[in-house]
PDB file of C-alpha atoms in Angstrom:
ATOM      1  CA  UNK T1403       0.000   0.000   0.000  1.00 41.00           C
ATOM      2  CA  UNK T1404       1.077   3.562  -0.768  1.00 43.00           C
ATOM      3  CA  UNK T1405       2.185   5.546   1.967  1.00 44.00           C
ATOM      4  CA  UNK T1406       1.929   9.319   1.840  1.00 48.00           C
ATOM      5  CA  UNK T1407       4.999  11.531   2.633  1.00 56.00           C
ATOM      6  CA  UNK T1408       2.046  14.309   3.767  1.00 70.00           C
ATOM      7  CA  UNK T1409      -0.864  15.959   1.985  1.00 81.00           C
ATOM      8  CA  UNK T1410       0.019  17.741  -1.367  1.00 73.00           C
ATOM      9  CA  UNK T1411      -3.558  19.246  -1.742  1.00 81.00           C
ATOM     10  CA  UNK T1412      -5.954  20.531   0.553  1.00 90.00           C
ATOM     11  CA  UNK T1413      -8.546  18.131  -0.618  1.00 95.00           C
ATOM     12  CA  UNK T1414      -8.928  14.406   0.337  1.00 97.00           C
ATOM     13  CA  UNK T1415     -11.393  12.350  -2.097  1.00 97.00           C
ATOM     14  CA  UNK T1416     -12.148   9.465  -1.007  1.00 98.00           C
ATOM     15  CA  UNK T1417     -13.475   6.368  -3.075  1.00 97.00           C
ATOM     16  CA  UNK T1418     -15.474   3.399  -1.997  1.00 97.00           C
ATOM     17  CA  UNK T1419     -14.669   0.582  -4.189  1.00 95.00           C
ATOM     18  CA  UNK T1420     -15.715  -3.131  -3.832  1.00 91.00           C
ATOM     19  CA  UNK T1421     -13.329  -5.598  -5.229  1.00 88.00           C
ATOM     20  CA  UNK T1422     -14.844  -6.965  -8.837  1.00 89.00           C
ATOM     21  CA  UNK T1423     -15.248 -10.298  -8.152  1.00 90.00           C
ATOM     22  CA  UNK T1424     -17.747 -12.376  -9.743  1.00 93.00           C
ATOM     23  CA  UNK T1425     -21.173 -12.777  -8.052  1.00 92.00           C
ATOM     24  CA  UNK T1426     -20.099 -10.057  -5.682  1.00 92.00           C
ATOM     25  CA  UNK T1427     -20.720  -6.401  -7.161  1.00 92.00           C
ATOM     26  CA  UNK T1428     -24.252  -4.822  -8.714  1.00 93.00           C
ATOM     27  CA  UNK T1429     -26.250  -8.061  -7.156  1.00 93.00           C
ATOM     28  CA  UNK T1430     -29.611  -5.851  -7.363  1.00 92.00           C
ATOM     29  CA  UNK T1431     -28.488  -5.300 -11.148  1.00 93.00           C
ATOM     30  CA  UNK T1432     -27.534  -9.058 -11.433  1.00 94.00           C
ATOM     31  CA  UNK T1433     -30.823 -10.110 -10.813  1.00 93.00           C
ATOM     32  CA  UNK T1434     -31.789  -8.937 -14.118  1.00 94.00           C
ATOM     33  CA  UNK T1435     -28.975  -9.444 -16.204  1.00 94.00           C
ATOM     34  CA  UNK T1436     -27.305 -12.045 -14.546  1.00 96.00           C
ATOM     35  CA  UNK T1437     -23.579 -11.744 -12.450  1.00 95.00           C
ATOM     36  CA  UNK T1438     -21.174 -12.035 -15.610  1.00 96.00           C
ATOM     37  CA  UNK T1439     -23.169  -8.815 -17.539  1.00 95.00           C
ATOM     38  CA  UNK T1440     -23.154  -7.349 -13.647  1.00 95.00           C
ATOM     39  CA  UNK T1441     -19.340  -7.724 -12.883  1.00 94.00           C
ATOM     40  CA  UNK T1442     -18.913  -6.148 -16.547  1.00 94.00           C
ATOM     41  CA  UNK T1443     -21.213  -3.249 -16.217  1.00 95.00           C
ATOM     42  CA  UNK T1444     -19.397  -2.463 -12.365  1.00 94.00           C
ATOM     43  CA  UNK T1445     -16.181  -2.608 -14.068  1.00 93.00           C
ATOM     44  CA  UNK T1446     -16.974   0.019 -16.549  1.00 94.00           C
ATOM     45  CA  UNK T1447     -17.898   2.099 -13.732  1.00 95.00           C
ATOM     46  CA  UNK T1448     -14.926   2.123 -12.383  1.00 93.00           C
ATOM     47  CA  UNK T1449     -13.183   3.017 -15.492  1.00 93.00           C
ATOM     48  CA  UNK T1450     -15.403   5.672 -15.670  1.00 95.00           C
ATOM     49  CA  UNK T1451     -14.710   6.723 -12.132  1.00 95.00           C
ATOM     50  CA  UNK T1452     -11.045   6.714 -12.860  1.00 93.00           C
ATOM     51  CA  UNK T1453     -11.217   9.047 -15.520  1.00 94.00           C
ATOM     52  CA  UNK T1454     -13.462  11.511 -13.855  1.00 95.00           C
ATOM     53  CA  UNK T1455     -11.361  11.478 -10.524  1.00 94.00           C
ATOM     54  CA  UNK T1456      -7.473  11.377 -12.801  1.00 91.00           C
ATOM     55  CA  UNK T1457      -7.474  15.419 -13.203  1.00 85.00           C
ATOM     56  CA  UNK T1458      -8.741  16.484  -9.936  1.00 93.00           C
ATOM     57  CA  UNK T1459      -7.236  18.632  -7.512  1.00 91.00           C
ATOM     58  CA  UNK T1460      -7.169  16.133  -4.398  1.00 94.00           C
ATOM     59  CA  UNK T1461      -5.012  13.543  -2.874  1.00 94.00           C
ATOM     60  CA  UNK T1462      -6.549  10.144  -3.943  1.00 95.00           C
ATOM     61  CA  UNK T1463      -7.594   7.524  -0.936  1.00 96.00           C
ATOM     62  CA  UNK T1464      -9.360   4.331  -2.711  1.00 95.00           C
ATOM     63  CA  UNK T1465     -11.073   2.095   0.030  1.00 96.00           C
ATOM     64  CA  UNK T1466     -11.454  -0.889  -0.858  1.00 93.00           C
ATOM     65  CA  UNK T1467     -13.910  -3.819   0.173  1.00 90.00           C
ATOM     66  CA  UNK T1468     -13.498  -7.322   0.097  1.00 78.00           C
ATOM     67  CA  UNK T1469      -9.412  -6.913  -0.177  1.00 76.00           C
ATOM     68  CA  UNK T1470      -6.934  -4.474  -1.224  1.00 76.00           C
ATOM     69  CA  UNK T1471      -6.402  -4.463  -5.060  1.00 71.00           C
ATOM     70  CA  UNK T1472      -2.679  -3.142  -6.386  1.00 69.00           C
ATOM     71  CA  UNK T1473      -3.806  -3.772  -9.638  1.00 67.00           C
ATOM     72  CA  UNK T1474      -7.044  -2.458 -10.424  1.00 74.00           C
ATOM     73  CA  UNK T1475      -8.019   0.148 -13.194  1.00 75.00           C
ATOM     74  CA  UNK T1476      -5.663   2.791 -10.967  1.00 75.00           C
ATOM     75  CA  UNK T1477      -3.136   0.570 -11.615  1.00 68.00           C
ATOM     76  CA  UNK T1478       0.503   0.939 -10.066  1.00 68.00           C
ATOM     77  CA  UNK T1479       0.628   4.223  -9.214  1.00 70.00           C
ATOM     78  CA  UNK T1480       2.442   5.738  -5.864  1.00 68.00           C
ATOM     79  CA  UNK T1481       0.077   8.845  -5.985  1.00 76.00           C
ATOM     80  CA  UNK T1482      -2.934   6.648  -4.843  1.00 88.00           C
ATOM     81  CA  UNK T1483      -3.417   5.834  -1.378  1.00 92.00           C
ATOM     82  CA  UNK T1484      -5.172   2.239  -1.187  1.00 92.00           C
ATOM     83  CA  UNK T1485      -6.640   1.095   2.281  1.00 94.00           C
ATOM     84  CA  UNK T1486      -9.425  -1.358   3.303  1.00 94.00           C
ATOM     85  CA  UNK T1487     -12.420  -0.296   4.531  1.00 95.00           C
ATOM     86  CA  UNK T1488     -13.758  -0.666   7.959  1.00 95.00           C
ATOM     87  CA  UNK T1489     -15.722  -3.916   9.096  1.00 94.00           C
ATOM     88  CA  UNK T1490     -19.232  -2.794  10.378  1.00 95.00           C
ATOM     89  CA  UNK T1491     -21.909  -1.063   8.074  1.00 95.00           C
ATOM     90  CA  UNK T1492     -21.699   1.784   6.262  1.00 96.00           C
ATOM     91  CA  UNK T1493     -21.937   4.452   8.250  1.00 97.00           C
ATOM     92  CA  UNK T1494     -18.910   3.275  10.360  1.00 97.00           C
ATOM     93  CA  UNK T1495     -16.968   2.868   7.266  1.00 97.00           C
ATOM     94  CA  UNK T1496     -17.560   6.166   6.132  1.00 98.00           C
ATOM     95  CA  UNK T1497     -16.670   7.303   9.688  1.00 97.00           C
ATOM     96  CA  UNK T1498     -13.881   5.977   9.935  1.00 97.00           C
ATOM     97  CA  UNK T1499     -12.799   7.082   6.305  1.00 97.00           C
ATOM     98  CA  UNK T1500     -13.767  10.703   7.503  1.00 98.00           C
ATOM     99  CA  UNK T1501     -11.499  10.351  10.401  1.00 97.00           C
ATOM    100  CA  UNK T1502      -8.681   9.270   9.007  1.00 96.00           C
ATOM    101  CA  UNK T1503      -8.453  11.457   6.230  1.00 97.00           C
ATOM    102  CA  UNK T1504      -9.414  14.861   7.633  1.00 96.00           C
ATOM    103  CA  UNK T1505      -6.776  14.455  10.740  1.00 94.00           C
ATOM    104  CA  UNK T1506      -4.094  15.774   7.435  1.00 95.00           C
ATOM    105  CA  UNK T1507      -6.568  17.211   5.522  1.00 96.00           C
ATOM    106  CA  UNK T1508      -8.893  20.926   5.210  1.00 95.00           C
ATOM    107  CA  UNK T1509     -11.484  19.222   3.798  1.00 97.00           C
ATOM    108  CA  UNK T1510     -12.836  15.415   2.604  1.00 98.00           C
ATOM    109  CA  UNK T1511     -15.178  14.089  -0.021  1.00 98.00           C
ATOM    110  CA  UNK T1512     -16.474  10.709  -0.335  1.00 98.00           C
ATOM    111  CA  UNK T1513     -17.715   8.993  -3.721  1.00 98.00           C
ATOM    112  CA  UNK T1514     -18.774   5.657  -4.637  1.00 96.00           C
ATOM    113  CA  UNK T1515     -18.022   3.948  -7.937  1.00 94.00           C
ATOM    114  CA  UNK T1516     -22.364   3.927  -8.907  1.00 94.00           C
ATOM    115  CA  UNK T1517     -22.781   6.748 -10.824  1.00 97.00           C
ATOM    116  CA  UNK T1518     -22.277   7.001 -14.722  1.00 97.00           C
ATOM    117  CA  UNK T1519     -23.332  10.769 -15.063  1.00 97.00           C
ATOM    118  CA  UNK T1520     -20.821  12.126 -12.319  1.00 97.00           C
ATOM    119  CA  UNK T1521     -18.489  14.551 -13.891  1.00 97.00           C
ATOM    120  CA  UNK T1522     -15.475  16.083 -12.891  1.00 97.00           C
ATOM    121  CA  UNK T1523     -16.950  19.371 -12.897  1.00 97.00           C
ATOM    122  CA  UNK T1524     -19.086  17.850  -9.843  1.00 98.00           C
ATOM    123  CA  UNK T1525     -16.288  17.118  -7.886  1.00 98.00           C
ATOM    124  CA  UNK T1526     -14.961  20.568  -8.838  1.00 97.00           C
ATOM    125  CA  UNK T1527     -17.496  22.055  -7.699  1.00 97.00           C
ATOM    126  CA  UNK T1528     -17.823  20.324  -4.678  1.00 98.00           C
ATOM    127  CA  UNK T1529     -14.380  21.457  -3.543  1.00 97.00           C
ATOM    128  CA  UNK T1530     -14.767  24.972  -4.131  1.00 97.00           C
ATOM    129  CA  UNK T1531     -18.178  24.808  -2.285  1.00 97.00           C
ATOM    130  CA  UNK T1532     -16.387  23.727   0.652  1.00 97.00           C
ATOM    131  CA  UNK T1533     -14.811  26.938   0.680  1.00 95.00           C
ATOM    132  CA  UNK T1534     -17.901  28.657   1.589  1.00 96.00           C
ATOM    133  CA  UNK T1535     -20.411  25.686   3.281  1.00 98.00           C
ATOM    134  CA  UNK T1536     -19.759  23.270   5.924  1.00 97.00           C
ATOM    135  CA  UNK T1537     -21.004  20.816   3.662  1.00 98.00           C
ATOM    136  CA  UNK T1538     -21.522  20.187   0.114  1.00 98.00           C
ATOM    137  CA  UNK T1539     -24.446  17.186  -0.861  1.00 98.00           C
ATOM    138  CA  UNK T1540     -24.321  15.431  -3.844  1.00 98.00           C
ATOM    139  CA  UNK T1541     -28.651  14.142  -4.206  1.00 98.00           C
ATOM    140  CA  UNK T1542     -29.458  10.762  -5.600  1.00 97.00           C
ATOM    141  CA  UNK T1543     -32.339  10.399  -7.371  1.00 95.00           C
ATOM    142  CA  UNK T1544     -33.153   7.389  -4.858  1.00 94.00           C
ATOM    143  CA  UNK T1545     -33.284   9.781  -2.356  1.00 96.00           C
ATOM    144  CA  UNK T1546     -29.508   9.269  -1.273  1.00 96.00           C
ATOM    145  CA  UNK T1547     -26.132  11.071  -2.243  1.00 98.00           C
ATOM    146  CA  UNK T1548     -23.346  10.428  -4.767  1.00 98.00           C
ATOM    147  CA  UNK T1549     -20.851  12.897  -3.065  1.00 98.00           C
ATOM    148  CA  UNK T1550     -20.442  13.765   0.517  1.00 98.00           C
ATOM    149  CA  UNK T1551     -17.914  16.765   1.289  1.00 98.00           C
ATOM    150  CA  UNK T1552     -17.644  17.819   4.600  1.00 98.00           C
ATOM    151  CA  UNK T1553     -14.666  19.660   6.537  1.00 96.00           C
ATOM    152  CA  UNK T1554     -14.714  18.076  10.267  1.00 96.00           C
ATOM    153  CA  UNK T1555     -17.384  15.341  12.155  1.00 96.00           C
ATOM    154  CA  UNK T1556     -19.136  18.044  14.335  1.00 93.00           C
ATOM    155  CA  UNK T1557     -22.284  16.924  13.250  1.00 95.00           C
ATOM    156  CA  UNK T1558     -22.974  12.707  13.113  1.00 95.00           C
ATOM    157  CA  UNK T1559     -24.115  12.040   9.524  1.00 97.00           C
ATOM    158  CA  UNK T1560     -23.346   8.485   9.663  1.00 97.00           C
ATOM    159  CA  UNK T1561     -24.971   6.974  12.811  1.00 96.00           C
ATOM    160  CA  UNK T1562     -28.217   5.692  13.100  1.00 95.00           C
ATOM    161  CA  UNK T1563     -28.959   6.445   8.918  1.00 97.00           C
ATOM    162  CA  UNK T1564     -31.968   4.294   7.057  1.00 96.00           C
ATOM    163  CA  UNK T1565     -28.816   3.557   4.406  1.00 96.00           C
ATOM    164  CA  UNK T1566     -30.628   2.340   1.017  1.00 92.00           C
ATOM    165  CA  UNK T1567     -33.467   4.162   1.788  1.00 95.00           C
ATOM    166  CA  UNK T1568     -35.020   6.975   0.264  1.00 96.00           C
ATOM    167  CA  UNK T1569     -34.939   8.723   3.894  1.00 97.00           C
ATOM    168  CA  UNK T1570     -31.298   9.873   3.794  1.00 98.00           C
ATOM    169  CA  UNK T1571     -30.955  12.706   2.061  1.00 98.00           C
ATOM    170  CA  UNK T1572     -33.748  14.426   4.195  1.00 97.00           C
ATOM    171  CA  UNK T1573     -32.199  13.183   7.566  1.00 98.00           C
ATOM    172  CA  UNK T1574     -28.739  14.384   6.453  1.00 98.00           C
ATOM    173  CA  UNK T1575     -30.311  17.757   5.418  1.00 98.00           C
ATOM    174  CA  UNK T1576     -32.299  17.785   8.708  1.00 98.00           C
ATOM    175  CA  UNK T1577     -29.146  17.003  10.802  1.00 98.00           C
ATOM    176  CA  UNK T1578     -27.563  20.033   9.068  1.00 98.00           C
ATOM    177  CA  UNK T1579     -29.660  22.114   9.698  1.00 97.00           C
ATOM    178  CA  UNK T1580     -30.696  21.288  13.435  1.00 97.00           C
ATOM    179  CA  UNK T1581     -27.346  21.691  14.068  1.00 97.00           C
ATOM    180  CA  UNK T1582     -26.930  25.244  12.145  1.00 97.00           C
ATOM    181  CA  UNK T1583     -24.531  23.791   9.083  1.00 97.00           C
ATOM    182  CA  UNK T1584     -24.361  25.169   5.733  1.00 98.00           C
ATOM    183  CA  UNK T1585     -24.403  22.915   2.796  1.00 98.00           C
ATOM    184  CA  UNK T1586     -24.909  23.203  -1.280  1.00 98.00           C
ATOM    185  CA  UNK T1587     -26.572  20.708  -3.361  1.00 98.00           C
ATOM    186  CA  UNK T1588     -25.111  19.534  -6.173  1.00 98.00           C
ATOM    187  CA  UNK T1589     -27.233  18.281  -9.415  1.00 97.00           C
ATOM    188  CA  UNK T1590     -29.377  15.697  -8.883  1.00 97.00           C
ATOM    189  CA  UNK T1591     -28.098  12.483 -10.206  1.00 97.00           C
ATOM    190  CA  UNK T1592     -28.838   8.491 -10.726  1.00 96.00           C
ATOM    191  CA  UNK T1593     -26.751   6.087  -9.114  1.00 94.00           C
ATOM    192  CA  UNK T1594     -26.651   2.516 -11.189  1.00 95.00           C
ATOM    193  CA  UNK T1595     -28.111   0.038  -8.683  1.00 92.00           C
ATOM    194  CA  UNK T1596     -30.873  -1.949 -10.948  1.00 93.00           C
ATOM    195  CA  UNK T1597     -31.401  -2.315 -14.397  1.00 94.00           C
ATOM    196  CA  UNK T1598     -33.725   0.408 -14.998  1.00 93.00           C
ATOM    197  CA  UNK T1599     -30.742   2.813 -13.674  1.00 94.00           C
ATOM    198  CA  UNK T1600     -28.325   1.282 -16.183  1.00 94.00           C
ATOM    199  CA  UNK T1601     -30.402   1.647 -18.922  1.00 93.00           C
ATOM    200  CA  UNK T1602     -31.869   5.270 -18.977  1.00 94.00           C
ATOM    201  CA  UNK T1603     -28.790   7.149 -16.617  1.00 94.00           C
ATOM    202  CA  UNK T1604     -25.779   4.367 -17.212  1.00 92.00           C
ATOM    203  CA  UNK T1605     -24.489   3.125 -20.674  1.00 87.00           C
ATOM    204  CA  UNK T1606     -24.853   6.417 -23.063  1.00 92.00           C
ATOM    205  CA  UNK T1607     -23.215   8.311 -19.640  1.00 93.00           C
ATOM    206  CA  UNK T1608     -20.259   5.800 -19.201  1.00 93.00           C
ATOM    207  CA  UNK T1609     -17.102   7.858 -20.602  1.00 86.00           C
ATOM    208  CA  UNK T1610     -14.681   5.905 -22.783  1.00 63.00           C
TER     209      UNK T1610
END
C-alpha cells in the first residue's frame, strides 16, 4: 500500500470501491442481467470513475472492500493511497474514512463507484463549495447522495442512517440544519443500482 509523505492538496477524495469479483458487485443489477453482464457493467464504472477522478485537484484515498487491489483500473501508481475499509456497516466505514483522512486534511469528499453521469466538474465544484459551506451534498435520485464533502465530524451524519433508503438525504439535510450547518446541493443524479438505472442514466453516460 502507498504511503503518503504528507498531503500535497488541501482536498482528500475518497473512493469506496468493492473488489470486482464475480457474483459479488451490482447483485440488485444481477438479478436482471445475470452476475457475468453485472461484474462487466461495475467494471466500466470504475473506469469511468477513474477518468473523472485522474485530473482532480485532491489527494486520492481508494477504500477498498473485500481486499486491497494493487492492480485495479488505478493501476501501479504511488500517488494513490489504497486502504481497506472498515468492518461494520456503512456508516462506520464512512466514519472511519472521515477520520482518518481529515486528521491531514482541510477538507474530505467521499464517492462511490455507482454513478455514470458524475463529472469532474461535480467534484470541482464540490471542492470549491467547501470553501464557503460546511457541507456540500451530492442528491441521488433514490433519495440518497453520490458525493459527501464535509470539513470536520461536528455533526454525526453516519450513525443511526436508514442507508438504502429513500430517507437519507432528508435526515442528512435535517441534521444540518438542526445543528446550524451550511451545505450546497449539487445536481441531482442516478446512481446505477438496478437495471432500470443502467439503462436510462448508465451506458450512453459511461465515458470511454
Amino acid at each position: 500500500m502507498a504511503k503518503s509523505s504528507g498531503p500535497t492538496h488541501r482536498a482528500a477524495l475518497i473512493i469506496f470501491v468493492r473488489k470486482p469479483e464475480l457474483g459479488k458487485v451490482k447483485t440488485r443489477l444481477a438479478a436482471a442481467v445475470g452476475d457475468t453482464e453485472a461484474l462487466r457493467i461495475y467494471k466500466a464504472l470504475l473506469r469511468h470513475t477513474k477518468i473523472v477522478t485522474s485530473e482532480i485537484n485532491a489527494d486520492v484515498f481508494i477504500y477498498y472492500h473485500g481486499g486491497l487491489e494493487e492492480d485495479d483500473e488505478w493501476g501501479i501508481d504511488s500517488t494513490i493511497h489504497r486502504r481497506s475499509q472498515a468492518k461494520g456497516g456503512l456508516g462506520d466505514k464512512l466514519r472511519h474514512a472521515f477520520t482518518e483522512v481529515l486528521s491531514d486534511y482541510k477538507v474530505a469528499l467521499v464517492i462511490g463507484s455507482d454513478c455514470a453521469q458524475l463529472r469532474s466538474a461535480h467534484i470541482a465544484s464540490a471542492i470549491n463549495g467547501l470553501e464557503t459551506y460546511d457541507t456540500v451534498i451530492g442528491p441521488t435520485l433514490d433519495g440518497g447522495y453520490y458525493l459527501l464533502g464535509i470539513k470536520d465530524l461536528a455533526v454525526d451524519l453516519f450513525s443511526d442512517m436508514p442507508w438504502s433508503t429513500e430517507d437519507v438525504l432528508p435526515v442528512t439535510i435535517s441534521r444540518l440544519e438542526r445543528n446550524g450547518r451550511t451545505y450546497l446541493c449539487l445536481d441531482e443524479l442516478s446512481d446505477i443500482d438496478h437495471i432500470k438505472d443502467w439503462e436510462m442514466y448508465g451506458k450512453s453516460y459511461i465515458l470511454a
